[in-house]
CSV table of C-alpha atoms in Angstrom, one decimal:
chain,number,residue,atom,x,y,z
A,89,MET,CA,0.2,0.2,0.1
A,90,GLU,CA,2.7,2.7,0.8
A,91,VAL,CA,4.6,2.0,-2.5
A,92,ALA,CA,1.5,2.5,-4.2
A,93,VAL,CA,0.3,5.5,-2.3
A,94,LYS,CA,3.6,6.8,-3.2
A,95,ARG,CA,3.5,6.1,-6.8
A,96,MET,CA,0.4,7.9,-7.2
A,97,MET,CA,1.9,11.0,-5.7
A,98,LYS,CA,4.7,11.0,-8.3
A,99,LEU,CA,3.9,12.6,-11.8
A,100,SER,CA,6.1,12.3,-14.8
A,101,ALA,CA,7.7,15.3,-16.1
A,102,ASP,CA,6.1,14.0,-19.7
A,103,VAL,CA,2.6,14.0,-18.1
A,104,VAL,CA,3.1,17.1,-16.1
A,105,LYS,CA,4.6,19.2,-19.4
A,106,ARG,CA,1.2,17.6,-21.5
A,107,GLU,CA,-1.2,19.1,-19.4
A,108,LEU,CA,0.2,22.3,-18.6
A,109,GLU,CA,1.0,22.7,-22.3
A,110,ASP,CA,-1.3,25.8,-23.0
A,111,PHE,CA,-2.6,25.9,-19.8
A,112,GLU,CA,-3.9,29.3,-17.9
A,113,PHE,CA,-5.5,29.7,-14.5
A,114,PRO,CA,-8.4,31.7,-14.9
A,115,ASP,CA,-8.1,35.3,-13.9
A,116,ARG,CA,-9.1,35.3,-10.6
A,117,PHE,CA,-8.0,32.0,-9.1
A,118,SER,CA,-7.2,32.0,-5.1
A,119,LEU,CA,-4.2,30.1,-4.1
A,120,GLY,CA,-3.8,30.3,0.0
A,121,THR,CA,-4.4,28.7,3.2
A,122,ALA,CA,-6.9,28.4,5.6
A,123,THR,CA,-7.2,28.5,9.7
A,124,ALA,CA,-9.9,28.4,11.9
A,125,GLY,CA,-10.1,30.7,15.2
A,126,TYR,CA,-10.1,28.4,18.0
A,127,GLN,CA,-7.9,26.4,16.3
A,128,VAL,CA,-5.0,29.2,15.9
A,129,GLU,CA,-5.9,32.0,17.6
A,130,GLY,CA,-5.1,30.9,21.1
A,131,GLY,CA,-6.1,32.4,24.4
A,132,TYR,CA,-9.4,30.5,24.7
A,133,ASN,CA,-10.8,28.5,27.8
A,134,THR,CA,-7.8,30.4,29.9
A,135,ALA,CA,-8.5,32.7,33.1
A,136,ASP,CA,-8.9,35.8,31.0
A,137,GLY,CA,-10.1,34.3,27.9
A,138,PRO,CA,-12.8,33.7,26.1
A,139,LYS,CA,-14.4,30.6,27.1
A,140,ASN,CA,-16.3,28.0,24.4
A,141,ASN,CA,-18.1,24.7,24.5
A,142,TRP,CA,-14.8,23.0,24.5
A,143,TYR,CA,-14.0,24.9,28.4
A,144,GLU,CA,-15.6,21.8,30.3
A,145,PHE,CA,-13.4,19.1,28.7
A,146,GLU,CA,-10.4,21.5,29.0
A,147,LEU,CA,-11.0,22.3,32.3
A,148,LYS,CA,-11.5,18.5,33.6
A,149,GLY,CA,-8.6,17.1,31.5
A,150,LYS,CA,-10.3,15.3,29.2
A,151,VAL,CA,-8.3,17.2,26.3
A,152,GLU,CA,-5.4,19.1,26.1
A,153,LYS,CA,-5.5,22.8,27.1
A,154,THR,CA,-5.3,25.4,24.2
A,155,GLY,CA,-3.6,27.8,26.5
A,156,ALA,CA,-1.5,30.3,23.9
A,157,GLY,CA,-1.5,27.7,21.1
A,158,CYS,CA,-0.3,29.3,18.2
A,159,ASN,CA,-1.1,32.6,19.4
A,160,PHE,CA,-2.2,33.8,15.8
A,161,TRP,CA,-4.3,36.6,17.8
A,162,GLU,CA,-1.4,38.6,18.6
A,163,LEU,CA,1.4,37.2,15.4
A,164,TYR,CA,-0.8,37.4,12.8
A,165,PRO,CA,1.4,40.0,10.9
A,166,GLU,CA,4.3,38.1,10.6
A,167,ASP,CA,2.1,34.9,9.8
A,168,PHE,CA,0.6,37.0,6.7
A,169,ALA,CA,4.2,38.2,5.8
A,170,ARG,CA,4.5,34.5,5.0
A,171,CYS,CA,1.4,34.2,3.0
A,172,ARG,CA,2.9,37.1,0.5
A,173,TRP,CA,6.4,35.2,0.7
A,174,MET,CA,4.6,32.5,-0.7
A,175,GLY,CA,3.0,34.5,-3.3
A,176,ASN,CA,-0.5,33.4,-1.6
A,177,ASN,CA,-3.4,36.2,-2.7
A,178,ALA,CA,-6.3,34.3,-0.4
A,179,PHE,CA,-6.6,33.4,3.0
A,180,ARG,CA,-9.4,31.3,4.8
A,181,MET,CA,-10.0,32.6,8.5
A,182,GLY,CA,-12.8,32.8,10.8
A,183,ILE,CA,-14.6,35.1,13.0
A,184,ASP,CA,-15.3,33.4,16.0
A,185,TRP,CA,-18.5,33.9,18.3
A,186,ALA,CA,-17.0,32.9,21.5
A,187,ARG,CA,-15.1,35.4,21.2
A,188,LEU,CA,-17.1,38.0,19.8
A,189,GLN,CA,-19.6,37.7,22.7
A,190,PRO,CA,-17.4,36.0,25.5
A,191,GLY,CA,-19.6,35.1,29.2
A,192,GLU,CA,-18.4,33.5,31.9
A,193,ARG,CA,-21.6,31.6,33.2
A,194,ARG,CA,-24.4,29.9,31.6
A,195,THR,CA,-27.1,32.5,30.8
A,196,ASP,CA,-30.4,32.8,28.5
A,197,SER,CA,-29.4,36.3,28.6
A,198,PRO,CA,-26.7,37.1,25.9
A,199,PRO,CA,-23.9,39.0,26.8
A,200,PRO,CA,-23.1,42.0,24.7
A,201,LEU,CA,-20.7,41.5,22.0
A,202,SER,CA,-16.9,42.7,22.4
A,203,GLN,CA,-16.0,45.9,20.6
A,204,GLU,CA,-12.6,45.1,21.4
A,205,ALA,CA,-13.1,41.6,19.2
A,206,ILE,CA,-14.9,43.1,16.3
A,207,GLU,CA,-11.9,45.8,16.2
A,208,ARG,CA,-9.3,43.2,16.0
A,209,TYR,CA,-10.6,41.3,13.6
A,210,ALA,CA,-11.3,43.9,11.4
A,211,ASP,CA,-7.8,44.8,11.9
A,212,ILE,CA,-6.8,41.1,10.9
A,213,ILE,CA,-8.6,41.3,8.0
A,214,ASN,CA,-7.2,44.5,6.9
A,215,GLU,CA,-3.8,43.4,7.7
A,216,ALA,CA,-4.3,40.5,5.3
A,217,ARG,CA,-5.4,42.9,2.7
A,218,LYS,CA,-2.5,44.9,2.9
A,219,ASN,CA,-0.6,41.8,2.0
A,220,GLY,CA,-2.5,40.9,-1.1
A,221,LEU,CA,-4.7,38.3,0.5
A,222,ASP,CA,-8.3,38.1,-0.2
A,223,GLU,CA,-10.0,37.2,2.8
A,224,LEU,CA,-12.6,34.0,3.3
A,225,ILE,CA,-14.5,34.7,6.4
A,226,THR,CA,-15.8,31.4,7.9
A,227,LEU,CA,-18.9,32.4,10.9
A,228,PHE,CA,-19.1,28.8,12.3
A,229,HIS,CA,-16.2,26.4,12.7
A,230,TRP,CA,-17.4,23.8,15.4
A,231,THR,CA,-17.7,26.2,18.6
A,232,HIS,CA,-19.8,28.6,20.2
A,233,PRO,CA,-20.0,30.2,23.7
A,234,PHE,CA,-19.7,28.7,26.9
A,235,TRP,CA,-22.7,30.9,28.3
A,236,VAL,CA,-24.6,29.1,25.6
A,237,GLY,CA,-24.6,25.5,27.1
A,238,GLY,CA,-23.6,22.4,25.3
A,239,ASP,CA,-26.5,21.5,23.7
A,240,LEU,CA,-27.0,24.1,20.8
A,241,TRP,CA,-27.9,22.3,17.6
A,242,THR,CA,-30.9,20.7,18.9
A,243,ASN,CA,-32.6,24.0,20.2
A,244,ASP,CA,-34.2,26.1,17.5
A,245,GLU,CA,-34.6,28.9,19.7
A,246,LYS,CA,-31.1,29.4,20.6
A,247,VAL,CA,-30.4,28.8,16.8
A,248,LYS,CA,-32.6,31.2,15.8
A,249,ASP,CA,-32.5,33.8,18.3
A,250,LEU,CA,-28.8,33.6,19.6
A,251,PHE,CA,-26.6,32.3,16.8
A,252,VAL,CA,-28.0,33.9,13.7
A,253,PRO,CA,-28.3,38.0,15.1
A,254,ALA,CA,-24.9,37.3,17.3
A,255,LEU,CA,-23.0,36.6,13.6
A,256,VAL,CA,-25.2,39.0,11.9
A,257,GLU,CA,-24.2,41.9,14.0
A,258,SER,CA,-20.5,40.9,14.2
A,259,VAL,CA,-20.2,41.3,10.2
A,260,GLU,CA,-21.7,44.5,10.4
A,261,ARG,CA,-20.0,45.7,13.0
A,262,ILE,CA,-16.7,44.5,11.7
A,263,ASN,CA,-17.5,46.2,8.3
A,264,ALA,CA,-17.8,49.4,9.7
A,265,VAL,CA,-14.6,49.2,11.3
A,266,LEU,CA,-13.1,48.3,8.1
A,267,VAL,CA,-14.7,51.0,6.2
A,268,GLU,CA,-14.6,53.7,8.8
A,269,LYS,CA,-11.5,53.2,10.8
A,270,HIS,CA,-9.3,51.8,8.0
A,271,GLY,CA,-10.8,53.4,4.7
A,272,SER,CA,-11.3,49.7,3.1
A,273,SER,CA,-14.6,47.7,2.0
A,274,PRO,CA,-16.7,45.0,3.7
A,275,ILE,CA,-16.2,41.4,3.8
A,276,ARG,CA,-16.7,40.0,0.0
A,277,ARG,CA,-16.8,36.1,1.0
A,278,PHE,CA,-18.3,34.1,3.7
A,279,ILE,CA,-18.5,30.7,4.6
A,280,THR,CA,-21.5,30.0,6.9
A,281,MET,CA,-21.4,26.7,8.6
A,282,ASN,CA,-18.0,24.4,8.0
A,283,GLU,CA,-18.8,20.8,7.4
A,284,PRO,CA,-22.1,20.5,8.8
A,285,LEU,CA,-22.4,17.2,9.1
A,286,PHE,CA,-19.4,17.0,11.6
A,287,VAL,CA,-20.9,18.3,14.8
A,288,PRO,CA,-23.6,16.0,14.7
A,289,LEU,CA,-21.4,13.1,14.2
A,290,THR,CA,-18.8,13.7,16.9
A,291,THR,CA,-21.4,15.1,19.2
A,292,TYR,CA,-24.5,12.5,19.1
A,293,ILE,CA,-23.2,9.5,17.6
A,294,LEU,CA,-19.3,9.1,18.0
A,295,LYS,CA,-19.6,11.4,21.8
A,296,ILE,CA,-16.0,13.0,21.1
A,297,PHE,CA,-17.1,16.6,20.7
A,298,PRO,CA,-18.4,18.0,24.2
A,299,GLY,CA,-21.9,19.0,24.3
A,300,TYR,CA,-24.1,15.6,25.1
A,301,ASP,CA,-23.7,13.2,27.9
A,302,GLY,CA,-26.6,10.4,27.1
A,303,LEU,CA,-26.4,7.5,24.6
A,304,PRO,CA,-25.7,7.8,21.1
A,305,SER,CA,-28.8,9.7,19.6
A,306,LEU,CA,-29.9,9.5,15.9
A,307,THR,CA,-32.6,11.6,16.7
A,308,ARG,CA,-30.5,14.1,17.8
A,309,PHE,CA,-28.0,13.9,14.9
A,310,LYS,CA,-30.8,14.7,12.5
A,311,THR,CA,-32.2,17.4,14.6
A,312,SER,CA,-29.0,19.2,15.0
A,313,TYR,CA,-27.7,18.4,11.1
A,314,ILE,CA,-31.4,20.0,10.1
A,315,ASN,CA,-30.9,23.1,11.9
A,316,ILE,CA,-27.3,23.9,10.9
A,317,LEU,CA,-28.5,23.6,7.5
A,318,TRP,CA,-31.4,26.0,8.4
A,319,ALA,CA,-28.9,28.3,10.5
A,320,HIS,CA,-27.0,28.7,6.9
A,321,LEU,CA,-30.5,29.4,5.2
A,322,LEU,CA,-31.2,32.0,7.8
A,323,LEU,CA,-27.5,33.4,7.7
A,324,TYR,CA,-27.2,33.8,4.0
A,325,LYS,CA,-31.0,35.2,4.0
A,326,ALA,CA,-29.6,38.1,6.4
A,327,ILE,CA,-26.2,38.9,5.1
A,328,HIS,CA,-27.7,39.2,1.5
A,329,GLU,CA,-30.3,41.4,3.1
A,330,LEU,CA,-27.7,43.8,5.1
A,331,TYR,CA,-25.7,44.3,2.3
A,332,ARG,CA,-28.9,45.1,0.3
A,333,LYS,CA,-30.0,47.4,2.8
A,334,LYS,CA,-26.3,49.0,3.7
A,335,GLY,CA,-25.3,49.6,-0.4
A,336,TRP,CA,-22.7,47.0,-0.1
A,337,THR,CA,-21.3,45.0,-2.9
A,338,THR,CA,-23.2,42.2,-3.4
A,339,PRO,CA,-21.7,39.2,-1.0
A,340,GLU,CA,-20.7,35.8,-1.8
A,341,VAL,CA,-22.1,33.2,0.7
A,342,SER,CA,-22.1,29.3,0.9
A,343,LEU,CA,-21.4,26.2,3.3
A,344,ASN,CA,-18.6,23.9,2.9
A,345,PRO,CA,-19.5,20.1,3.2
A,346,TRP,CA,-16.7,17.6,3.6
A,347,GLY,CA,-16.4,15.9,0.6
A,348,CYS,CA,-17.8,12.3,1.0
A,349,CYS,CA,-18.7,9.5,-1.2
A,350,ILE,CA,-22.2,9.5,0.6
A,351,TYR,CA,-24.7,11.5,-1.3
A,352,GLU,CA,-26.6,12.7,1.6
A,353,LEU,CA,-23.8,13.7,3.6
A,354,ASP,CA,-22.0,15.9,1.2
A,355,LYS,CA,-23.4,16.8,-2.7
A,356,MET,CA,-27.2,16.8,-1.6
A,357,THR,CA,-26.5,20.1,0.6
A,358,PHE,CA,-25.4,21.9,-2.9
A,359,ASP,CA,-28.6,20.1,-5.0
A,360,LEU,CA,-31.1,21.0,-2.3
A,361,PHE,CA,-29.6,24.8,-2.2
A,362,LEU,CA,-29.8,25.2,-6.0
A,363,ALA,CA,-32.8,23.2,-6.7
A,364,LYS,CA,-35.2,26.2,-6.7
A,365,ALA,CA,-32.7,27.8,-8.8
A,366,ASN,CA,-32.9,24.8,-11.1
A,367,GLY,CA,-36.6,25.2,-11.7
A,368,VAL,CA,-37.3,22.4,-9.6
A,369,GLY,CA,-40.6,22.7,-7.6
A,370,GLU,CA,-41.5,22.0,-3.8
A,371,SER,CA,-43.3,19.2,-4.7
A,372,GLU,CA,-40.3,17.7,-7.5
A,373,ILE,CA,-37.4,17.9,-4.3
A,374,THR,CA,-37.6,14.0,-3.8
A,375,LYS,CA,-37.6,12.8,-7.3
A,376,PHE,CA,-34.7,15.5,-8.1
A,377,LEU,CA,-32.6,14.4,-5.4
A,378,ASN,CA,-33.2,11.0,-5.9
A,379,GLU,CA,-32.0,11.8,-9.9
A,380,GLU,CA,-28.6,14.0,-8.6
A,381,ARG,CA,-28.1,10.8,-6.2
A,382,ARG,CA,-28.1,8.5,-8.9
A,383,ALA,CA,-26.0,10.7,-11.4
A,384,THR,CA,-23.7,11.3,-8.3
A,385,TYR,CA,-22.9,7.8,-7.6
A,386,ALA,CA,-22.5,6.9,-11.2
A,387,ILE,CA,-19.4,9.3,-11.5
A,388,LEU,CA,-18.3,8.4,-8.1
A,389,SER,CA,-18.1,4.8,-9.2
A,390,GLN,CA,-15.5,5.3,-11.8
A,391,ALA,CA,-13.0,7.1,-9.1
A,392,PRO,CA,-9.9,5.2,-8.4
A,393,ARG,CA,-10.2,3.2,-5.2
A,394,ARG,CA,-7.6,1.8,-2.7
A,395,SER,CA,-10.2,-0.2,-0.7
A,396,LEU,CA,-12.7,-1.3,-3.1
A,397,VAL,CA,-13.0,-5.0,-2.4
A,398,GLY,CA,-14.5,-6.9,0.5
A,399,LEU,CA,-16.0,-5.9,3.8
A,400,ARG,CA,-14.8,-2.3,3.4
A,401,ARG,CA,-16.7,-1.8,0.4
A,402,THR,CA,-19.8,-3.6,2.0
A,403,LEU,CA,-19.5,-1.4,4.8
A,404,GLU,CA,-19.6,1.7,2.8
A,405,ASN,CA,-22.7,0.2,0.6
A,406,LEU,CA,-24.3,-0.3,4.3
A,407,ALA,CA,-23.8,3.5,5.2
A,408,ALA,CA,-24.8,4.7,1.8
A,409,TYR,CA,-28.1,2.8,2.1
A,410,PHE,CA,-28.8,3.5,5.7
A,411,MET,CA,-28.3,7.3,4.8
A,412,LYS,CA,-30.6,7.3,1.6
A,413,ARG,CA,-33.4,5.4,3.7
A,414,ARG,CA,-33.1,7.9,7.1
A,415,VAL,CA,-32.2,11.3,5.0
A,416,GLY,CA,-34.9,10.4,2.7
A,417,ARG,CA,-37.6,10.2,5.5
A,418,TRP,CA,-36.4,13.0,7.5
A,419,SER,CA,-38.4,16.1,8.0
A,420,MET,CA,-37.0,18.9,5.7
A,421,GLU,CA,-39.9,21.1,5.8
A,422,LYS,CA,-38.4,23.9,7.8
A,423,LEU,CA,-35.7,23.9,5.1
A,424,LEU,CA,-37.8,24.2,2.5
A,425,ARG,CA,-40.4,26.8,3.9
A,426,GLU,CA,-37.3,29.1,3.9
A,427,MET,CA,-36.3,28.3,0.8
A,428,TYR,CA,-39.7,28.7,-1.1
A,429,ASP,CA,-41.1,31.6,0.9
A,430,SER,CA,-37.7,33.2,0.1
A,431,GLU,CA,-37.1,36.1,-2.8
A,432,HIS,CA,-33.9,34.2,-3.3
A,433,GLU,CA,-33.8,31.6,-6.2
A,434,ARG,CA,-31.0,29.9,-4.7
A,435,PHE,CA,-28.9,29.7,-1.3
A,436,ILE,CA,-25.3,29.5,-2.2
A,437,ASP,CA,-23.6,31.5,-4.2
A,438,TYR,CA,-20.3,29.4,-5.0
A,439,LEU,CA,-19.7,25.5,-4.1
A,440,PRO,CA,-16.8,25.2,-1.6
A,441,PHE,CA,-15.8,22.0,-0.1
A,442,ASP,CA,-13.1,20.2,2.2
A,443,PHE,CA,-11.2,17.1,0.4
A,444,TYR,CA,-9.5,14.8,2.4
A,445,ASP,CA,-10.1,11.2,2.1
A,446,PRO,CA,-13.8,11.2,1.0
A,447,PHE,CA,-14.3,7.4,1.0
A,448,ILE,CA,-15.3,6.2,4.3
A,449,ALA,CA,-14.4,2.8,3.9
A,450,ASP,CA,-10.7,3.9,4.0
A,451,TYR,CA,-11.4,4.8,7.5
A,452,VAL,CA,-11.7,1.2,8.5
A,453,ARG,CA,-8.6,-0.8,8.6
A,454,PHE,CA,-8.0,-4.5,8.8
A,455,SER,CA,-5.0,-6.1,10.2
A,456,THR,CA,-5.1,-8.6,13.0
A,457,ILE,CA,-7.9,-6.7,14.3
A,458,ILE,CA,-10.1,-4.1,12.9
A,459,LYS,CA,-9.9,-0.2,14.0
A,460,PRO,CA,-10.4,2.9,12.6
A,461,ALA,CA,-8.3,5.0,11.3
A,462,ARG,CA,-8.6,7.8,13.8
A,463,TRP,CA,-5.3,10.0,13.4
A,464,PRO,CA,-4.9,12.5,11.0
A,465,TRP,CA,-1.3,10.9,9.7
A,466,GLU,CA,-3.5,7.5,9.1
A,467,TRP,CA,-5.5,9.0,6.5
A,468,TRP,CA,-4.9,8.5,3.4
A,469,SER,CA,-4.8,11.2,0.7
A,470,VAL,CA,-6.5,10.3,-2.8
A,471,PRO,CA,-5.8,13.1,-5.1
A,472,GLU,CA,-6.6,10.5,-8.0
A,473,ALA,CA,-10.2,11.2,-6.9
A,474,LEU,CA,-10.3,14.7,-6.9
A,475,GLY,CA,-11.3,15.1,-10.9
A,476,TYR,CA,-14.5,12.7,-10.2
A,477,PHE,CA,-15.8,15.0,-7.1
A,478,LEU,CA,-15.4,17.9,-9.2
A,479,LYS,CA,-17.0,16.4,-12.2
A,480,ALA,CA,-20.2,15.6,-9.7
A,481,TYR,CA,-20.1,18.7,-7.8
A,482,SER,CA,-20.5,20.5,-11.4
A,483,ARG,CA,-23.3,18.9,-11.9
A,484,LYS,CA,-26.7,21.2,-11.7
A,485,SER,CA,-24.2,24.2,-10.3
A,486,LEU,CA,-25.8,26.4,-12.9
A,487,GLY,CA,-21.8,27.5,-14.0
A,488,LEU,CA,-21.2,29.0,-10.2
A,489,PRO,CA,-17.5,28.5,-9.2
A,490,ILE,CA,-16.1,25.6,-7.4
A,491,ARG,CA,-13.6,25.8,-4.4
A,492,ILE,CA,-11.3,23.6,-2.7
A,493,VAL,CA,-11.1,25.5,0.8
A,494,GLU,CA,-9.5,22.8,2.8
A,495,ASN,CA,-7.2,20.0,1.7
A,496,GLY,CA,-3.9,18.7,3.5
A,497,ILE,CA,-2.1,15.9,5.9
A,498,GLY,CA,-1.3,15.4,9.2
A,499,PHE,CA,2.2,14.3,10.8
A,500,GLU,CA,2.3,12.9,14.6
A,501,CYS,CA,4.4,15.3,16.9
A,502,PRO,CA,3.4,15.7,20.3
A,503,TYR,CA,3.3,19.5,21.9
A,504,ASN,CA,6.7,19.4,23.4
A,505,GLU,CA,8.6,18.3,20.4
A,506,SER,CA,10.0,20.0,17.2
A,507,LYS,CA,10.5,17.1,14.7
A,508,ALA,CA,7.5,15.0,13.4
A,509,LYS,CA,7.7,11.2,12.4
A,510,PRO,CA,7.4,10.1,8.9
A,511,ARG,CA,3.7,9.4,7.9
A,512,PRO,CA,3.3,5.3,7.2
A,513,ASP,CA,2.5,6.1,3.9
A,514,GLY,CA,5.8,7.9,3.3
A,515,ILE,CA,4.2,10.7,1.4
A,516,ARG,CA,4.9,14.6,1.9
A,517,ARG,CA,3.0,17.9,1.8
A,518,HIS,CA,4.6,19.1,-1.5
A,519,GLU,CA,3.4,16.0,-3.3
A,520,VAL,CA,-0.1,16.3,-1.9
A,521,ILE,CA,-0.1,19.9,-3.0
A,522,GLN,CA,1.0,19.2,-6.2
A,523,ALA,CA,-0.9,16.3,-6.7
A,524,HIS,CA,-4.2,18.3,-6.1
A,525,MET,CA,-3.3,20.8,-8.0
A,526,PHE,CA,-2.5,18.6,-11.2
A,527,GLU,CA,-6.2,17.2,-10.9
A,528,ILE,CA,-7.4,20.5,-10.7
A,529,VAL,CA,-5.6,21.9,-14.1
A,530,ARG,CA,-7.0,18.7,-15.6
A,531,ALA,CA,-10.4,19.8,-14.3
A,532,ILE,CA,-10.3,23.1,-15.6
A,533,LYS,CA,-9.1,22.1,-19.1
A,534,GLU,CA,-12.5,19.6,-19.0
A,535,GLY,CA,-14.5,22.8,-18.7
A,536,ILE,CA,-14.9,22.8,-15.1
A,537,ASN,CA,-15.3,26.4,-13.3
A,538,ILE,CA,-12.9,26.1,-10.4
A,539,ASP,CA,-11.8,29.3,-8.7
A,540,GLY,CA,-9.7,28.4,-5.8
A,541,TYR,CA,-7.5,26.2,-4.0
A,542,TYR,CA,-6.7,26.5,0.5
A,543,HIS,CA,-4.2,24.4,1.8
A,544,TRP,CA,-5.0,23.4,5.8
A,545,SER,CA,-2.8,24.9,7.1
A,546,LEU,CA,-0.6,27.9,7.1
A,547,ILE,CA,0.6,26.7,10.6
A,548,ASP,CA,0.2,23.7,12.9
A,549,ASN,CA,-2.8,24.1,14.8
A,550,TYR,CA,-4.6,22.8,17.7
A,551,GLU,CA,-6.4,20.1,16.2
A,552,TRP,CA,-9.9,19.6,18.4
A,553,GLY,CA,-8.2,18.5,21.7
A,554,SER,CA,-4.7,17.7,20.6
A,555,PHE,CA,-1.5,19.5,19.6
A,556,THR,CA,0.1,16.6,18.3
A,557,PRO,CA,-1.2,16.1,14.6
A,558,ARG,CA,0.7,18.3,12.3
A,559,PHE,CA,-0.9,20.1,9.4
A,560,GLY,CA,1.2,23.0,9.1
A,561,ILE,CA,3.4,24.7,6.1
A,562,PHE,CA,4.9,26.3,8.6
A,563,GLY,CA,5.6,24.1,11.8
A,564,VAL,CA,5.2,25.4,15.4
A,565,VAL,CA,7.5,24.8,17.9
A,566,TYR,CA,4.9,25.4,21.0
A,567,PRO,CA,7.1,25.5,23.9
A,568,GLU,CA,9.3,28.2,22.7
A,569,GLY,CA,6.6,30.9,22.3
A,570,ALA,CA,5.0,29.5,19.4
A,571,ARG,CA,7.7,29.9,17.3
A,572,ARG,CA,7.3,29.2,13.7
A,573,LEU,CA,10.0,27.1,11.7
A,574,LYS,CA,11.1,27.8,8.1
A,575,THR,CA,10.0,24.2,7.7
A,576,ASP,CA,6.8,22.1,7.8
A,577,ILE,CA,7.2,20.2,11.2
A,578,LEU,CA,8.9,17.1,9.5
A,579,GLY,CA,11.6,19.4,8.0
A,580,ASP,CA,10.6,20.1,4.8
A,581,ASN,CA,10.9,23.4,3.1
A,582,GLU,CA,7.0,23.1,2.1
A,583,ALA,CA,6.9,27.0,1.9
A,584,GLY,CA,9.5,27.1,-0.9
A,585,ALA,CA,7.1,24.7,-3.0
A,586,TYR,CA,4.0,26.5,-2.6
A,587,LYS,CA,5.8,29.5,-3.4
A,588,LEU,CA,6.7,27.7,-6.9
A,589,ILE,CA,3.4,26.6,-7.2
A,590,CYS,CA,2.0,30.1,-7.0
A,591,GLU,CA,4.5,31.5,-9.2
A,592,ALA,CA,3.8,29.1,-12.2
A,593,PHE,CA,0.4,29.8,-12.1
């Protein structure tokens, strides 16, 4: 397997030359990196810092404490200088609700927004722009304030009356600072909800995220998943209305699923939110989604696989059957009412997605025992499948651009160490970036509208309870004040490799 993986990452000079001959990227193509607030900012769940829904997990020692972490909150100017050196023109970051509206105690009365946090986020965005980076702003990346309580997404009132208003007002006030203090323009591009599936799955089924202490619950899983999609609809409409009233340039608003071989967990989201614009009536939704499910599986069935046979494939087929049966019966009335009662024809403005290993069967490994591939350094990278997913996403997309807003690999290196172990499959970061960029070039040549690639991540970060997984182009030595290395944590000059790609395109 390791030899096969390495072979797939190696591209012959003749093949590369042939594919790149007479090729030009579209005029507007984003090449950058991606981050998230809780994972890179530092200072969360400390005595003086904002507390989020992971506070009690950290306090009880269930996970590593974030502490100062990467300290991007203070070190962002030098990090943006690194982006500029690489030739990046885009940067994905979050504005974190827990920092924007901090509170020390559980309460039903929302505390005031923090003007200090609003000012700082505007400063960070302005600094990114000064370094030639177009910001892509994520509004929800799996965290919320401690004062809200753990179980946010099964509570309709909290979603509608707390979450949505807080984020919309934060956007309005950050934009005001950008315009009035910095003489700049409002935020243009948004992701509302990062990987909508993940919080329901990890909280109510796998029970590795905080927020729920009961037995695994399919009811809570489906309620929270629908509510996260509902929150996207509410944010989409509210942000567009805010910009219309203010006379600001029309924003681009979307949400990004995890690229996945199970239709209901991925592409169905895009199909649902573009159904109305595709001329699908409310009574025709089920038929339309069934047709797109079949078409999607027909495309993805052609993708090269590393675990196509035996029990792994059986597990994947069972998962697909289960999701079709269950999701098809879920009540989508809340979503359909928001869509078909609205003046909007569509509810996404582009198609962003995260691409790691999209095949769920690959996360189950068989040796002497059956075990999950839990850690990021165990996950396979499958660039050879990317083109098939891009082709599937382009169906019924109305020509909207497709954007890869996360892609990367992790290495194993604990907090107190500064040198990673090689991955079990032996691949390196630059091989992954090159292989995925190659597939993007091929897809663009086939006429698919792709307008961006964001590598996860610029720097090593806090990966949901642990500092050990390392995803950064620049490694971080945490015990030395989060000192950035010139290399990644394995010791490779990945910044130089990405710089060459940015210069080439």
